[in-house]
Amino acid sequence: EPEVTQTPSHQVTQMGQEVILRCVPISNHLYFYWYRQILGQKVEFLVSFYNNEISEKSEIFDDQFSVERPDGSNFTLKIRSTKLEDSAMYFCASSERAPSPLHFGNGTRLTVT
Amino acid sequence: AQSVTQLDSQVPVFEEAPVELRCNYSSSVSVYLFWYVQYPNQGLQLLLKYLSGSTLVKGINGFEAEFNKSQTSFHLRKPSVHISDTAEYFCAVGRGNQGGKLIFGQGTELSVKP
């Protein structure tokens, strides 16, 4: 069964550094998402992406965050200047259409020191 | 704004006992409802979904849920749990006019004891 893949599985970075989290969504899916889960808390929506542009973003997704689909397969989340509070598990997801179930990757655990 | 409330943060239960994990949502428009399961150090796996049609939906691993529009609930049930069902369970809601975005509840930690 096709799946969403995320790399790396764990990223450690220093405060103020830029990080790029990478995702390969399921190939025939058209909608892409990033969510995050701070340890022990709920899964929070960050951004949705469709037709090569952001369709919706949350209050969390401020100017420090950006997303890109640089080619036909990858979907990236960039954090320009990481803060301690950015430490979380970041999940990429994709869906074939809307509404339909989201398929999640296994996540990237980001640790900001 | 829509929201999802999972009324129990932790549910301990003995193996082979029945279980119900509760989920309530708030929305004034038509919704789509999902349950996801998260095993330790893994991503979110879809258990079941309600998009339309029959209000009783069956999912993987013997789980089922019932959409109750009047009570704005989507409780998850299993008649007999196994040790392997120990995991975190998340209820999520989406709205038709919001693309595919889902809002998640706080999660319920199901702990199955022998």
mmCIF file of C-alpha atoms in Angstrom:
data_model
loop_
_atom_site.group_PDB
_atom_site.id
_atom_site.type_symbol
_atom_site.label_atom_id
_atom_site.label_comp_id
_atom_site.label_asym_id
_atom_site.label_seq_id
_atom_site.Cartn_x
_atom_site.Cartn_y
_atom_site.Cartn_z
ATOM 1 C CA GLU A 1 0.000 0.000 0.000
ATOM 2 C CA PRO A 2 1.384 3.430 -0.897
ATOM 3 C CA GLU A 3 2.500 5.520 2.049
ATOM 4 C CA VAL A 4 3.701 8.977 2.981
ATOM 5 C CA THR A 5 7.397 9.049 3.781
ATOM 6 C CA GLN A 6 9.176 11.643 5.871
ATOM 7 C CA THR A 7 12.855 12.372 6.334
ATOM 8 C CA PRO A 8 14.706 12.629 8.582
ATOM 9 C CA SER A 9 13.029 10.714 11.375
ATOM 10 C CA HIS A 10 14.855 12.822 13.951
ATOM 11 C CA GLN A 11 16.443 16.241 13.557
ATOM 12 C CA VAL A 12 18.407 18.053 16.232
ATOM 13 C CA THR A 13 19.207 21.703 15.647
ATOM 14 C CA GLN A 14 20.360 24.729 17.570
ATOM 15 C CA MET A 15 18.080 27.641 18.289
ATOM 16 C CA GLY A 16 18.153 30.170 15.465
ATOM 17 C CA GLN A 17 19.106 27.649 12.799
ATOM 18 C CA GLU A 18 17.046 26.883 9.726
ATOM 19 C CA VAL A 19 15.602 23.411 9.248
ATOM 20 C CA ILE A 20 13.892 21.765 6.327
ATOM 21 C CA LEU A 21 11.634 18.801 6.913
ATOM 22 C CA ARG A 22 10.962 16.661 3.901
ATOM 23 C CA CYS A 23 7.989 14.611 2.839
ATOM 24 C CA VAL A 24 7.054 12.499 -0.135
ATOM 25 C CA PRO A 25 3.246 12.313 -0.303
ATOM 26 C CA ILE A 26 1.348 9.511 -1.970
ATOM 27 C CA SER A 27 1.800 9.960 -5.702
ATOM 28 C CA ASN A 28 -1.784 10.496 -6.878
ATOM 29 C CA HIS A 29 -2.773 12.701 -3.966
ATOM 30 C CA LEU A 30 -3.562 16.356 -4.575
ATOM 31 C CA TYR A 31 -3.809 17.828 -1.062
ATOM 32 C CA PHE A 32 -0.864 18.123 1.301
ATOM 33 C CA TYR A 33 -0.658 19.065 4.932
ATOM 34 C CA TRP A 34 1.690 19.645 7.814
ATOM 35 C CA TYR A 35 0.689 19.018 11.397
ATOM 36 C CA ARG A 36 2.698 19.115 14.587
ATOM 37 C CA GLN A 37 2.394 17.418 17.942
ATOM 38 C CA ILE A 38 4.208 18.844 20.922
ATOM 39 C CA LEU A 39 5.048 16.088 23.383
ATOM 40 C CA GLY A 40 1.966 15.065 25.332
ATOM 41 C CA GLN A 41 -0.344 17.421 23.464
ATOM 42 C CA LYS A 42 -2.848 17.206 20.667
ATOM 43 C CA VAL A 43 -2.114 17.070 16.974
ATOM 44 C CA GLU A 44 -2.287 20.646 15.633
ATOM 45 C CA PHE A 45 -2.931 21.752 12.075
ATOM 46 C CA LEU A 46 -0.251 23.954 10.552
ATOM 47 C CA VAL A 47 -0.954 24.332 6.855
ATOM 48 C CA SER A 48 -2.703 22.817 3.871
ATOM 49 C CA PHE A 49 -1.467 23.032 0.296
ATOM 50 C CA TYR A 50 -3.321 22.483 -2.935
ATOM 51 C CA ASN A 51 -2.685 23.368 -6.555
ATOM 52 C CA ASN A 52 0.764 24.732 -5.727
ATOM 53 C CA GLU A 53 -0.366 27.194 -3.140
ATOM 54 C CA ILE A 54 -1.311 27.386 0.512
ATOM 55 C CA SER A 55 -5.051 26.851 0.873
ATOM 56 C CA GLU A 56 -5.208 27.400 4.611
ATOM 57 C CA LYS A 57 -2.848 28.033 7.511
ATOM 58 C CA SER A 58 -3.190 28.226 11.262
ATOM 59 C CA GLU A 59 -2.065 30.930 13.654
ATOM 60 C CA ILE A 60 0.967 28.777 14.442
ATOM 61 C CA PHE A 61 2.145 29.030 10.846
ATOM 62 C CA ASP A 62 3.746 32.455 11.084
ATOM 63 C CA ASP A 63 6.392 34.104 8.912
ATOM 64 C CA GLN A 64 9.046 31.726 10.246
ATOM 65 C CA PHE A 65 7.359 28.845 8.440
ATOM 66 C CA SER A 66 7.120 28.165 4.737
ATOM 67 C CA VAL A 67 6.151 25.223 2.548
ATOM 68 C CA GLU A 68 7.196 24.277 -0.910
ATOM 69 C CA ARG A 69 6.602 21.622 -3.482
ATOM 70 C CA PRO A 70 9.859 21.942 -5.389
ATOM 71 C CA ASP A 71 9.151 19.101 -7.798
ATOM 72 C CA GLY A 72 6.452 16.587 -8.554
ATOM 73 C CA SER A 73 7.131 14.402 -5.548
ATOM 74 C CA ASN A 74 8.496 16.308 -2.553
ATOM 75 C CA PHE A 75 6.711 18.577 -0.102
ATOM 76 C CA THR A 76 8.850 20.490 2.380
ATOM 77 C CA LEU A 77 8.370 22.489 5.543
ATOM 78 C CA LYS A 78 11.003 25.097 6.335
ATOM 79 C CA ILE A 79 11.457 26.810 9.658
ATOM 80 C CA ARG A 80 13.740 29.801 9.151
ATOM 81 C CA SER A 81 14.935 30.488 12.653
ATOM 82 C CA THR A 82 14.030 27.749 15.063
ATOM 83 C CA LYS A 83 12.941 28.440 18.622
ATOM 84 C CA LEU A 84 12.927 26.108 21.598
ATOM 85 C CA GLU A 85 9.141 25.919 21.404
ATOM 86 C CA ASP A 86 9.343 24.535 17.867
ATOM 87 C CA SER A 87 10.456 21.238 19.365
ATOM 88 C CA ALA A 88 7.751 18.773 18.389
ATOM 89 C CA MET A 89 6.876 15.877 16.146
ATOM 90 C CA TYR A 90 6.005 17.156 12.689
ATOM 91 C CA PHE A 91 3.673 15.076 10.572
ATOM 92 C CA CYS A 92 3.164 15.358 6.869
ATOM 93 C CA ALA A 93 -0.100 14.114 5.399
ATOM 94 C CA SER A 94 -1.736 13.866 2.022
ATOM 95 C CA SER A 95 -5.194 13.148 0.692
ATOM 96 C CA GLU A 96 -6.580 12.240 -2.683
ATOM 97 C CA ARG A 97 -9.327 14.850 -2.559
ATOM 98 C CA ALA A 98 -11.283 16.839 0.001
ATOM 99 C CA PRO A 99 -12.947 15.595 2.019
ATOM 100 C CA SER A 100 -11.258 12.264 2.353
ATOM 101 C CA PRO A 101 -9.045 10.607 4.945
ATOM 102 C CA LEU A 102 -5.592 12.017 5.453
ATOM 103 C CA HIS A 103 -2.704 9.623 5.165
ATOM 104 C CA PHE A 104 0.069 10.464 7.595
ATOM 105 C CA GLY A 105 3.773 9.835 7.543
ATOM 106 C CA ASN A 106 5.627 8.553 10.593
ATOM 107 C CA GLY A 107 6.777 12.038 11.484
ATOM 108 C CA THR A 108 10.003 13.927 12.051
ATOM 109 C CA ARG A 109 10.930 14.562 15.643
ATOM 110 C CA LEU A 110 12.486 18.026 15.778
ATOM 111 C CA THR A 111 14.534 18.885 18.835
ATOM 112 C CA VAL A 112 15.712 22.468 19.200
ATOM 113 C CA THR A 113 18.476 22.982 21.735
ATOM 114 C CA ALA B 1 -14.999 27.640 15.233
ATOM 115 C CA GLN B 2 -15.253 23.923 15.148
ATOM 116 C CA SER B 3 -13.756 21.883 17.928
ATOM 117 C CA VAL B 4 -13.417 18.287 19.005
ATOM 118 C CA THR B 5 -13.593 17.082 22.590
ATOM 119 C CA GLN B 6 -12.462 13.691 23.731
ATOM 120 C CA LEU B 7 -13.938 13.356 27.139
ATOM 121 C CA ASP B 8 -11.464 10.852 28.567
ATOM 122 C CA SER B 9 -7.730 11.422 28.509
ATOM 123 C CA GLN B 10 -7.007 7.903 29.757
ATOM 124 C CA VAL B 11 -9.054 4.719 29.622
ATOM 125 C CA PRO B 12 -7.680 1.658 31.418
ATOM 126 C CA VAL B 13 -9.440 -1.589 30.613
ATOM 127 C CA PHE B 14 -8.835 -5.297 31.019
ATOM 128 C CA GLU B 15 -8.203 -7.555 28.065
ATOM 129 C CA GLU B 16 -11.354 -8.924 26.405
ATOM 130 C CA ALA B 17 -13.532 -6.247 28.009
ATOM 131 C CA PRO B 18 -15.585 -3.863 25.869
ATOM 132 C CA VAL B 19 -14.478 -0.280 25.477
ATOM 133 C CA GLU B 20 -15.963 3.015 24.368
ATOM 134 C CA LEU B 21 -13.900 6.098 23.654
ATOM 135 C CA ARG B 22 -15.999 9.212 23.562
ATOM 136 C CA CYS B 23 -15.811 12.054 21.080
ATOM 137 C CA ASN B 24 -17.996 15.115 20.715
ATOM 138 C CA TYR B 25 -17.673 17.812 18.125
ATOM 139 C CA SER B 26 -19.075 21.264 17.604
ATOM 140 C CA SER B 27 -20.014 22.433 14.158
ATOM 141 C CA SER B 28 -23.042 23.999 12.608
ATOM 142 C CA VAL B 29 -22.432 22.585 9.158
ATOM 143 C CA SER B 30 -22.047 19.133 7.750
ATOM 144 C CA VAL B 31 -18.984 17.364 9.007
ATOM 145 C CA TYR B 32 -16.799 14.448 8.230
ATOM 146 C CA LEU B 33 -15.485 12.399 11.124
ATOM 147 C CA PHE B 34 -12.496 10.170 11.600
ATOM 148 C CA TRP B 35 -10.763 8.103 14.230
ATOM 149 C CA TYR B 36 -7.018 7.643 14.077
ATOM 150 C CA VAL B 37 -4.747 5.439 16.191
ATOM 151 C CA GLN B 38 -1.178 6.247 17.122
ATOM 152 C CA TYR B 39 1.117 3.509 18.398
ATOM 153 C CA PRO B 40 4.277 4.568 20.264
ATOM 154 C CA ASN B 41 6.803 6.317 18.044
ATOM 155 C CA GLN B 42 4.629 5.932 14.983
ATOM 156 C CA GLY B 43 2.432 8.110 12.812
ATOM 157 C CA LEU B 44 -1.332 8.319 12.744
ATOM 158 C CA GLN B 45 -3.170 5.414 11.197
ATOM 159 C CA LEU B 46 -6.757 5.701 10.021
ATOM 160 C CA LEU B 47 -9.128 3.447 11.977
ATOM 161 C CA LEU B 48 -12.397 4.462 10.356
ATOM 162 C CA LYS B 49 -14.225 7.323 8.717
ATOM 163 C CA TYR B 50 -17.676 8.782 8.351
ATOM 164 C CA LEU B 51 -18.227 10.795 5.192
ATOM 165 C CA SER B 52 -21.892 10.099 4.493
ATOM 166 C CA GLY B 53 -24.442 7.302 4.460
ATOM 167 C CA SER B 54 -24.864 4.796 7.250
ATOM 168 C CA THR B 55 -24.247 6.303 10.657
ATOM 169 C CA LEU B 56 -22.642 3.090 11.929
ATOM 170 C CA VAL B 57 -19.208 2.692 10.432
ATOM 171 C CA LYS B 58 -16.856 -0.203 10.811
ATOM 172 C CA GLY B 59 -13.115 0.114 10.740
ATOM 173 C CA ILE B 60 -10.004 -1.942 11.085
ATOM 174 C CA ASN B 61 -9.070 -4.112 14.057
ATOM 175 C CA GLY B 62 -12.716 -4.693 15.027
ATOM 176 C CA PHE B 63 -13.477 -1.075 15.898
ATOM 177 C CA GLU B 64 -16.708 0.671 15.002
ATOM 178 C CA ALA B 65 -18.191 4.110 15.596
ATOM 179 C CA GLU B 66 -21.601 5.661 15.393
ATOM 180 C CA PHE B 67 -22.290 9.135 14.096
ATOM 181 C CA ASN B 68 -25.028 10.776 16.142
ATOM 182 C CA LYS B 69 -25.935 14.121 14.638
ATOM 183 C CA SER B 70 -28.411 15.133 17.341
ATOM 184 C CA GLN B 71 -25.845 14.540 20.065
ATOM 185 C CA THR B 72 -22.912 15.699 17.920
ATOM 186 C CA SER B 73 -21.007 12.604 18.909
ATOM 187 C CA PHE B 74 -18.863 10.002 17.212
ATOM 188 C CA HIS B 75 -17.964 7.478 19.902
ATOM 189 C CA LEU B 76 -15.570 4.651 19.144
ATOM 190 C CA ARG B 77 -16.339 1.152 20.385
ATOM 191 C CA LYS B 78 -14.865 -2.314 20.420
ATOM 192 C CA PRO B 79 -16.662 -5.276 22.013
ATOM 193 C CA SER B 80 -13.497 -7.064 23.155
ATOM 194 C CA VAL B 81 -10.082 -5.422 23.347
ATOM 195 C CA HIS B 82 -6.645 -6.979 23.054
ATOM 196 C CA ILE B 83 -3.343 -6.028 24.603
ATOM 197 C CA SER B 84 -2.264 -4.888 21.140
ATOM 198 C CA ASP B 85 -4.982 -2.200 21.149
ATOM 199 C CA THR B 86 -2.971 -0.229 23.686
ATOM 200 C CA ALA B 87 -2.330 3.085 21.934
ATOM 201 C CA GLU B 88 -3.420 6.709 21.687
ATOM 202 C CA TYR B 89 -6.688 7.299 19.838
ATOM 203 C CA PHE B 90 -7.585 10.579 18.177
ATOM 204 C CA CYS B 91 -10.946 11.751 16.965
ATOM 205 C CA ALA B 92 -10.864 14.278 14.118
ATOM 206 C CA VAL B 93 -13.438 16.373 12.292
ATOM 207 C CA GLY B 94 -13.395 18.069 8.947
ATOM 208 C CA ARG B 95 -15.845 20.373 7.270
ATOM 209 C CA GLY B 96 -16.851 20.287 3.646
ATOM 210 C CA ASN B 97 -16.066 23.941 3.106
ATOM 211 C CA GLN B 98 -12.581 23.717 4.559
ATOM 212 C CA GLY B 99 -10.910 21.493 2.060
ATOM 213 C CA GLY B 100 -9.284 18.522 3.679
ATOM 214 C CA LYS B 101 -8.147 20.144 6.908
ATOM 215 C CA LEU B 102 -8.895 18.102 10.014
ATOM 216 C CA ILE B 103 -9.158 19.297 13.588
ATOM 217 C CA PHE B 104 -8.059 16.761 16.160
ATOM 218 C CA GLY B 105 -9.212 16.075 19.670
ATOM 219 C CA GLN B 106 -6.813 15.859 22.574
ATOM 220 C CA GLY B 107 -6.478 12.124 22.316
ATOM 221 C CA THR B 108 -7.435 9.221 24.568
ATOM 222 C CA GLU B 109 -4.798 6.863 25.847
ATOM 223 C CA LEU B 110 -6.211 3.346 25.861
ATOM 224 C CA SER B 111 -4.337 1.019 28.176
ATOM 225 C CA VAL B 112 -5.298 -2.648 27.975
ATOM 226 C CA LYS B 113 -4.172 -4.745 30.908
ATOM 227 C CA PRO B 114 -3.988 -8.551 31.076
#
